[in-house]
Amino acid sequence: MDSGKLIIFSAPSGAGKTTIVRHLLAKFPNLSFSISATTRPIRGTEVNGHDYYFISKEEFLHKVAKHEFAEFEEVYAGTYYGTLVKEIQRIWSEDKQVIFDLDVQGGLRLKKKFGANALAIFVMPPSVEVLAERLSDRATDSPAKIEERIAKAKIELTFANDFDITLPNNDLSVACAEAEKIVSDFLNKKI
Ligand code: 5GP
């Protein structure tokens, strides 16, 4: 298998990691986003094969049984998300480096699997209260789903120290600039 670098962004939902990852994709043409497979329903303006590969639970579990995932998690009760080995290979074969938007457990699992080839970054929100506000402002989830995301966030925050780097996101433009520097250093580093 061709091998390259992996840049993993993890954070509780609403911490801003998706925005930071999009910013980095616009800045670094050599980065390519790892499109995950998920069993959750398609949302708003999302496009199948662009935001996610939206598949049924049966298909997902079939792929688990065939060891097609580099990592996967039941991120929310009954809802699975996973990184396909083929997706990483596809990106490396294009001579690009892979950037991921993963939940905290998935991020740590991938880091463990790829060691020094991977950089795992935890995006730290200012507080649980701000996170809750951001999730309700986003208005993409029901109040029950938001509650579920907040409960999960409280647990996820306790894993921040297990990451290579913690990136505070109190101010999005500062966080994006800091992320650029971190990623640039890692891409230029010999491993
Ligand atoms: P959302 O439903 O908001 O798109 O994503 C929910 C959570 O699942 C986010 O924290 C996102 O980072 C995470 N996630 C997305 N893809 C994957 C994946 O392939 N593996 C894991 N472990 N988490 C993922």
mmCIF file of C-alpha atoms and ligand atoms in Angstrom:
data_model
loop_
_atom_site.group_PDB
_atom_site.id
_atom_site.type_symbol
_atom_site.label_atom_id
_atom_site.label_comp_id
_atom_site.label_asym_id
_atom_site.label_seq_id
_atom_site.Cartn_x
_atom_site.Cartn_y
_atom_site.Cartn_z
ATOM 1 C CA MET A 1 0.000 0.000 0.000
ATOM 2 C CA ASP A 2 1.177 3.553 -0.706
ATOM 3 C CA SER A 3 1.543 5.330 2.566
ATOM 4 C CA GLY A 4 1.376 8.965 3.470
ATOM 5 C CA LYS A 5 0.366 11.244 6.286
ATOM 6 C CA LEU A 6 -2.883 11.486 8.178
ATOM 7 C CA ILE A 7 -4.188 14.580 9.930
ATOM 8 C CA ILE A 8 -6.982 13.798 12.345
ATOM 9 C CA PHE A 9 -9.325 16.412 13.760
ATOM 10 C CA SER A 10 -11.521 15.318 16.619
ATOM 11 C CA ALA A 11 -13.749 17.270 18.949
ATOM 12 C CA PRO A 12 -17.158 17.224 20.508
ATOM 13 C CA SER A 13 -19.906 18.076 18.042
ATOM 14 C CA GLY A 14 -20.204 21.887 17.730
ATOM 15 C CA ALA A 15 -16.587 22.664 18.686
ATOM 16 C CA GLY A 16 -15.891 23.975 15.179
ATOM 17 C CA LYS A 17 -13.738 21.179 13.782
ATOM 18 C CA THR A 18 -15.689 20.886 10.526
ATOM 19 C CA THR A 19 -15.180 24.603 9.798
ATOM 20 C CA ILE A 20 -11.464 24.327 10.591
ATOM 21 C CA VAL A 21 -11.094 21.249 8.379
ATOM 22 C CA ARG A 22 -12.856 23.051 5.489
ATOM 23 C CA HIS A 23 -10.552 26.024 5.955
ATOM 24 C CA LEU A 24 -7.486 23.764 5.772
ATOM 25 C CA LEU A 25 -8.784 22.007 2.652
ATOM 26 C CA ALA A 26 -9.063 25.398 0.941
ATOM 27 C CA LYS A 27 -5.532 26.377 2.045
ATOM 28 C CA PHE A 28 -3.659 23.137 1.312
ATOM 29 C CA PRO A 29 -4.352 21.678 -2.161
ATOM 30 C CA ASN A 30 -2.324 18.628 -1.191
ATOM 31 C CA LEU A 31 -4.872 17.630 1.473
ATOM 32 C CA SER A 32 -7.911 15.530 0.699
ATOM 33 C CA PHE A 33 -10.883 14.867 2.966
ATOM 34 C CA SER A 34 -11.575 11.303 4.030
ATOM 35 C CA ILE A 35 -15.233 10.704 3.264
ATOM 36 C CA SER A 36 -16.637 8.449 5.961
ATOM 37 C CA ALA A 37 -19.404 5.902 5.651
ATOM 38 C CA THR A 38 -22.389 6.456 7.928
ATOM 39 C CA THR A 39 -25.795 4.974 8.637
ATOM 40 C CA ARG A 40 -27.327 8.285 9.686
ATOM 41 C CA PRO A 41 -29.895 9.913 7.388
ATOM 42 C CA ILE A 42 -28.697 12.522 4.919
ATOM 43 C CA ARG A 43 -29.119 16.088 6.285
ATOM 44 C CA GLY A 44 -29.875 19.480 4.670
ATOM 45 C CA THR A 45 -27.573 20.210 1.732
ATOM 46 C CA GLU A 46 -25.399 17.116 2.157
ATOM 47 C CA VAL A 47 -24.465 15.098 -0.912
ATOM 48 C CA ASN A 48 -23.900 11.342 -0.952
ATOM 49 C CA GLY A 49 -20.272 10.561 -1.864
ATOM 50 C CA HIS A 50 -19.173 14.088 -0.987
ATOM 51 C CA ASP A 51 -20.035 14.641 2.693
ATOM 52 C CA TYR A 52 -20.448 10.955 3.514
ATOM 53 C CA TYR A 53 -21.148 7.641 1.891
ATOM 54 C CA PHE A 54 -24.679 7.159 3.222
ATOM 55 C CA ILE A 55 -25.309 3.429 3.569
ATOM 56 C CA SER A 56 -27.754 1.147 5.381
ATOM 57 C CA LYS A 57 -26.949 -0.448 8.712
ATOM 58 C CA GLU A 58 -26.912 -3.867 7.009
ATOM 59 C CA GLU A 59 -24.329 -2.724 4.467
ATOM 60 C CA PHE A 60 -22.265 -1.098 7.201
ATOM 61 C CA LEU A 61 -22.198 -4.243 9.347
ATOM 62 C CA HIS A 62 -21.345 -6.318 6.291
ATOM 63 C CA LYS A 63 -18.317 -4.075 5.693
ATOM 64 C CA VAL A 64 -17.338 -4.425 9.368
ATOM 65 C CA ALA A 65 -17.426 -8.206 8.990
ATOM 66 C CA LYS A 66 -15.228 -7.953 5.879
ATOM 67 C CA HIS A 67 -12.705 -5.748 7.779
ATOM 68 C CA GLU A 68 -13.185 -2.895 5.333
ATOM 69 C CA PHE A 69 -12.894 -0.207 8.022
ATOM 70 C CA ALA A 70 -9.666 1.320 9.381
ATOM 71 C CA GLU A 71 -11.818 2.343 12.334
ATOM 72 C CA PHE A 72 -15.518 2.632 13.048
ATOM 73 C CA GLU A 73 -17.687 3.745 15.942
ATOM 74 C CA GLU A 74 -21.308 3.636 16.993
ATOM 75 C CA VAL A 75 -21.013 7.389 17.546
ATOM 76 C CA TYR A 76 -24.645 7.733 18.654
ATOM 77 C CA ALA A 77 -26.923 4.913 19.788
ATOM 78 C CA GLY A 78 -27.764 2.887 16.678
ATOM 79 C CA THR A 79 -25.837 5.220 14.329
ATOM 80 C CA TYR A 80 -22.503 4.079 12.906
ATOM 81 C CA TYR A 81 -19.673 6.048 11.314
ATOM 82 C CA GLY A 82 -16.463 4.604 9.898
ATOM 83 C CA THR A 83 -13.328 5.269 7.865
ATOM 84 C CA LEU A 84 -12.919 2.894 4.934
ATOM 85 C CA VAL A 85 -9.409 1.533 4.319
ATOM 86 C CA LYS A 86 -10.096 2.012 0.601
ATOM 87 C CA GLU A 87 -10.795 5.705 1.141
ATOM 88 C CA ILE A 88 -7.352 6.264 2.706
ATOM 89 C CA GLN A 89 -5.697 4.266 -0.086
ATOM 90 C CA ARG A 90 -7.596 6.234 -2.733
ATOM 91 C CA ILE A 91 -6.267 9.528 -1.373
ATOM 92 C CA TRP A 92 -2.689 8.331 -0.905
ATOM 93 C CA SER A 93 -2.692 6.895 -4.424
ATOM 94 C CA GLU A 94 -3.426 10.437 -5.675
ATOM 95 C CA ASP A 95 -0.257 11.559 -3.862
ATOM 96 C CA LYS A 96 -2.270 13.538 -1.354
ATOM 97 C CA GLN A 97 -2.348 13.511 2.424
ATOM 98 C CA VAL A 98 -5.546 12.640 4.259
ATOM 99 C CA ILE A 99 -7.475 14.892 6.609
ATOM 100 C CA PHE A 100 -10.183 13.452 8.865
ATOM 101 C CA ASP A 101 -13.143 14.772 10.841
ATOM 102 C CA LEU A 102 -13.765 12.038 13.410
ATOM 103 C CA ASP A 103 -15.326 11.569 16.798
ATOM 104 C CA VAL A 104 -12.915 11.391 19.728
ATOM 105 C CA GLN A 105 -12.746 7.610 20.080
ATOM 106 C CA GLY A 106 -12.332 7.104 16.333
ATOM 107 C CA GLY A 107 -9.588 9.743 16.219
ATOM 108 C CA LEU A 108 -7.624 8.061 18.992
ATOM 109 C CA ARG A 109 -8.077 4.648 17.398
ATOM 110 C CA LEU A 110 -6.725 5.845 14.050
ATOM 111 C CA LYS A 111 -3.788 7.609 15.720
ATOM 112 C CA LYS A 112 -2.861 4.383 17.507
ATOM 113 C CA LYS A 113 -3.040 2.473 14.234
ATOM 114 C CA PHE A 114 -0.856 4.857 12.202
ATOM 115 C CA GLY A 115 1.556 6.169 14.879
ATOM 116 C CA ALA A 116 4.047 8.820 13.694
ATOM 117 C CA ASN A 117 2.377 9.020 10.254
ATOM 118 C CA ALA A 118 -0.667 10.523 11.968
ATOM 119 C CA LEU A 119 -1.153 13.806 13.795
ATOM 120 C CA ALA A 120 -4.170 13.837 16.109
ATOM 121 C CA ILE A 121 -5.585 17.259 16.984
ATOM 122 C CA PHE A 122 -8.295 17.868 19.570
ATOM 123 C CA VAL A 123 -10.362 21.017 19.008
ATOM 124 C CA MET A 124 -11.287 22.426 22.415
ATOM 125 C CA PRO A 125 -14.489 24.499 22.689
ATOM 126 C CA PRO A 126 -14.549 27.416 25.159
ATOM 127 C CA SER A 127 -17.081 25.623 27.405
ATOM 128 C CA VAL A 128 -19.933 23.132 27.403
ATOM 129 C CA GLU A 129 -22.361 26.093 27.586
ATOM 130 C CA VAL A 130 -20.966 27.643 24.392
ATOM 131 C CA LEU A 131 -21.112 24.253 22.720
ATOM 132 C CA ALA A 132 -24.799 23.919 23.645
ATOM 133 C CA GLU A 133 -25.495 27.400 22.204
ATOM 134 C CA ARG A 134 -23.689 26.567 18.951
ATOM 135 C CA LEU A 135 -25.641 23.340 18.555
ATOM 136 C CA SER A 136 -29.004 25.071 19.025
ATOM 137 C CA ASP A 137 -28.020 27.960 16.705
ATOM 138 C CA ARG A 138 -27.072 25.426 14.040
ATOM 139 C CA ALA A 139 -30.685 24.154 14.179
ATOM 140 C CA THR A 140 -29.904 20.948 12.284
ATOM 141 C CA ASP A 141 -30.799 18.625 15.165
ATOM 142 C CA SER A 142 -33.841 18.075 17.373
ATOM 143 C CA PRO A 143 -33.623 19.112 21.075
ATOM 144 C CA ALA A 144 -33.280 15.422 22.016
ATOM 145 C CA LYS A 145 -30.362 14.971 19.602
ATOM 146 C CA ILE A 146 -28.728 18.117 20.945
ATOM 147 C CA GLU A 147 -29.030 16.759 24.509
ATOM 148 C CA GLU A 148 -27.412 13.520 23.344
ATOM 149 C CA ARG A 149 -24.547 15.435 21.696
ATOM 150 C CA ILE A 150 -23.949 17.512 24.848
ATOM 151 C CA ALA A 151 -23.907 14.446 27.113
ATOM 152 C CA LYS A 152 -21.357 12.865 24.769
ATOM 153 C CA ALA A 153 -19.306 16.078 24.640
ATOM 154 C CA LYS A 154 -18.849 16.081 28.415
ATOM 155 C CA ILE A 155 -17.260 12.629 28.217
ATOM 156 C CA GLU A 156 -15.197 13.509 25.125
ATOM 157 C CA LEU A 157 -13.606 16.530 26.807
ATOM 158 C CA THR A 158 -11.915 14.189 29.286
ATOM 159 C CA PHE A 159 -9.866 12.648 26.424
ATOM 160 C CA ALA A 160 -8.268 15.884 25.195
ATOM 161 C CA ASN A 161 -4.900 15.080 26.773
ATOM 162 C CA ASP A 162 -4.586 11.815 24.835
ATOM 163 C CA PHE A 163 -4.190 13.770 21.571
ATOM 164 C CA ASP A 164 -0.905 15.038 20.093
ATOM 165 C CA ILE A 165 -2.167 18.620 20.167
ATOM 166 C CA THR A 166 -5.044 20.526 21.768
ATOM 167 C CA LEU A 167 -6.255 23.442 19.665
ATOM 168 C CA PRO A 168 -8.475 25.939 21.541
ATOM 169 C CA ASN A 169 -11.345 27.358 19.509
ATOM 170 C CA ASN A 170 -12.417 30.489 21.360
ATOM 171 C CA ASP A 171 -12.117 32.583 18.211
ATOM 172 C CA LEU A 172 -12.543 30.824 14.885
ATOM 173 C CA SER A 173 -10.095 32.952 12.872
ATOM 174 C CA VAL A 174 -7.367 32.506 15.496
ATOM 175 C CA ALA A 175 -8.028 28.751 15.610
ATOM 176 C CA CYS A 176 -7.887 28.509 11.791
ATOM 177 C CA ALA A 177 -4.569 30.382 11.669
ATOM 178 C CA GLU A 178 -3.111 28.181 14.401
ATOM 179 C CA ALA A 179 -4.374 25.046 12.613
ATOM 180 C CA GLU A 180 -2.655 26.193 9.400
ATOM 181 C CA LYS A 181 0.657 26.462 11.203
ATOM 182 C CA ILE A 182 0.288 23.066 12.895
ATOM 183 C CA VAL A 183 -0.614 21.352 9.620
ATOM 184 C CA SER A 184 2.101 23.091 7.633
ATOM 185 C CA ASP A 185 4.749 22.029 10.187
ATOM 186 C CA PHE A 186 3.514 18.432 10.112
ATOM 187 C CA LEU A 187 3.368 18.250 6.305
ATOM 188 C CA ASN A 188 6.915 19.573 6.057
ATOM 189 C CA LYS A 189 8.248 17.198 8.681
ATOM 190 C CA LYS A 190 10.179 14.069 7.669
ATOM 191 C CA ILE A 191 8.692 10.971 9.283
HETATM 192 P P1 5GP B 1 -22.343 14.367 12.095
HETATM 193 O O1 5GP B 1 -23.520 13.447 12.245
HETATM 194 O O2 5GP B 1 -22.550 15.664 12.838
HETATM 195 O O3 5GP B 1 -21.911 14.553 10.664
HETATM 196 O O4 5GP B 1 -21.101 13.656 12.787
HETATM 197 C C1 5GP B 1 -21.208 13.186 14.081
HETATM 198 C C2 5GP B 1 -19.844 12.814 14.593
HETATM 199 O O5 5GP B 1 -19.327 11.675 13.910
HETATM 200 C C3 5GP B 1 -18.809 13.925 14.430
HETATM 201 O O6 5GP B 1 -18.107 14.055 15.660
HETATM 202 C C4 5GP B 1 -17.900 13.386 13.348
HETATM 203 O O7 5GP B 1 -16.605 13.869 13.514
HETATM 204 C C5 5GP B 1 -17.974 11.902 13.620
HETATM 205 N N1 5GP B 1 -17.542 11.075 12.484
HETATM 206 C C6 5GP B 1 -17.709 11.338 11.176
HETATM 207 N N2 5GP B 1 -17.162 10.373 10.431
HETATM 208 C C7 5GP B 1 -16.615 9.485 11.292
HETATM 209 C C8 5GP B 1 -15.875 8.266 11.125
HETATM 210 O O8 5GP B 1 -15.595 7.793 10.031
HETATM 211 N N3 5GP B 1 -15.480 7.638 12.245
HETATM 212 C C9 5GP B 1 -15.741 8.121 13.484
HETATM 213 N N4 5GP B 1 -15.278 7.444 14.525
HETATM 214 N N5 5GP B 1 -16.420 9.258 13.690
HETATM 215 C C10 5GP B 1 -16.853 9.935 12.601
#
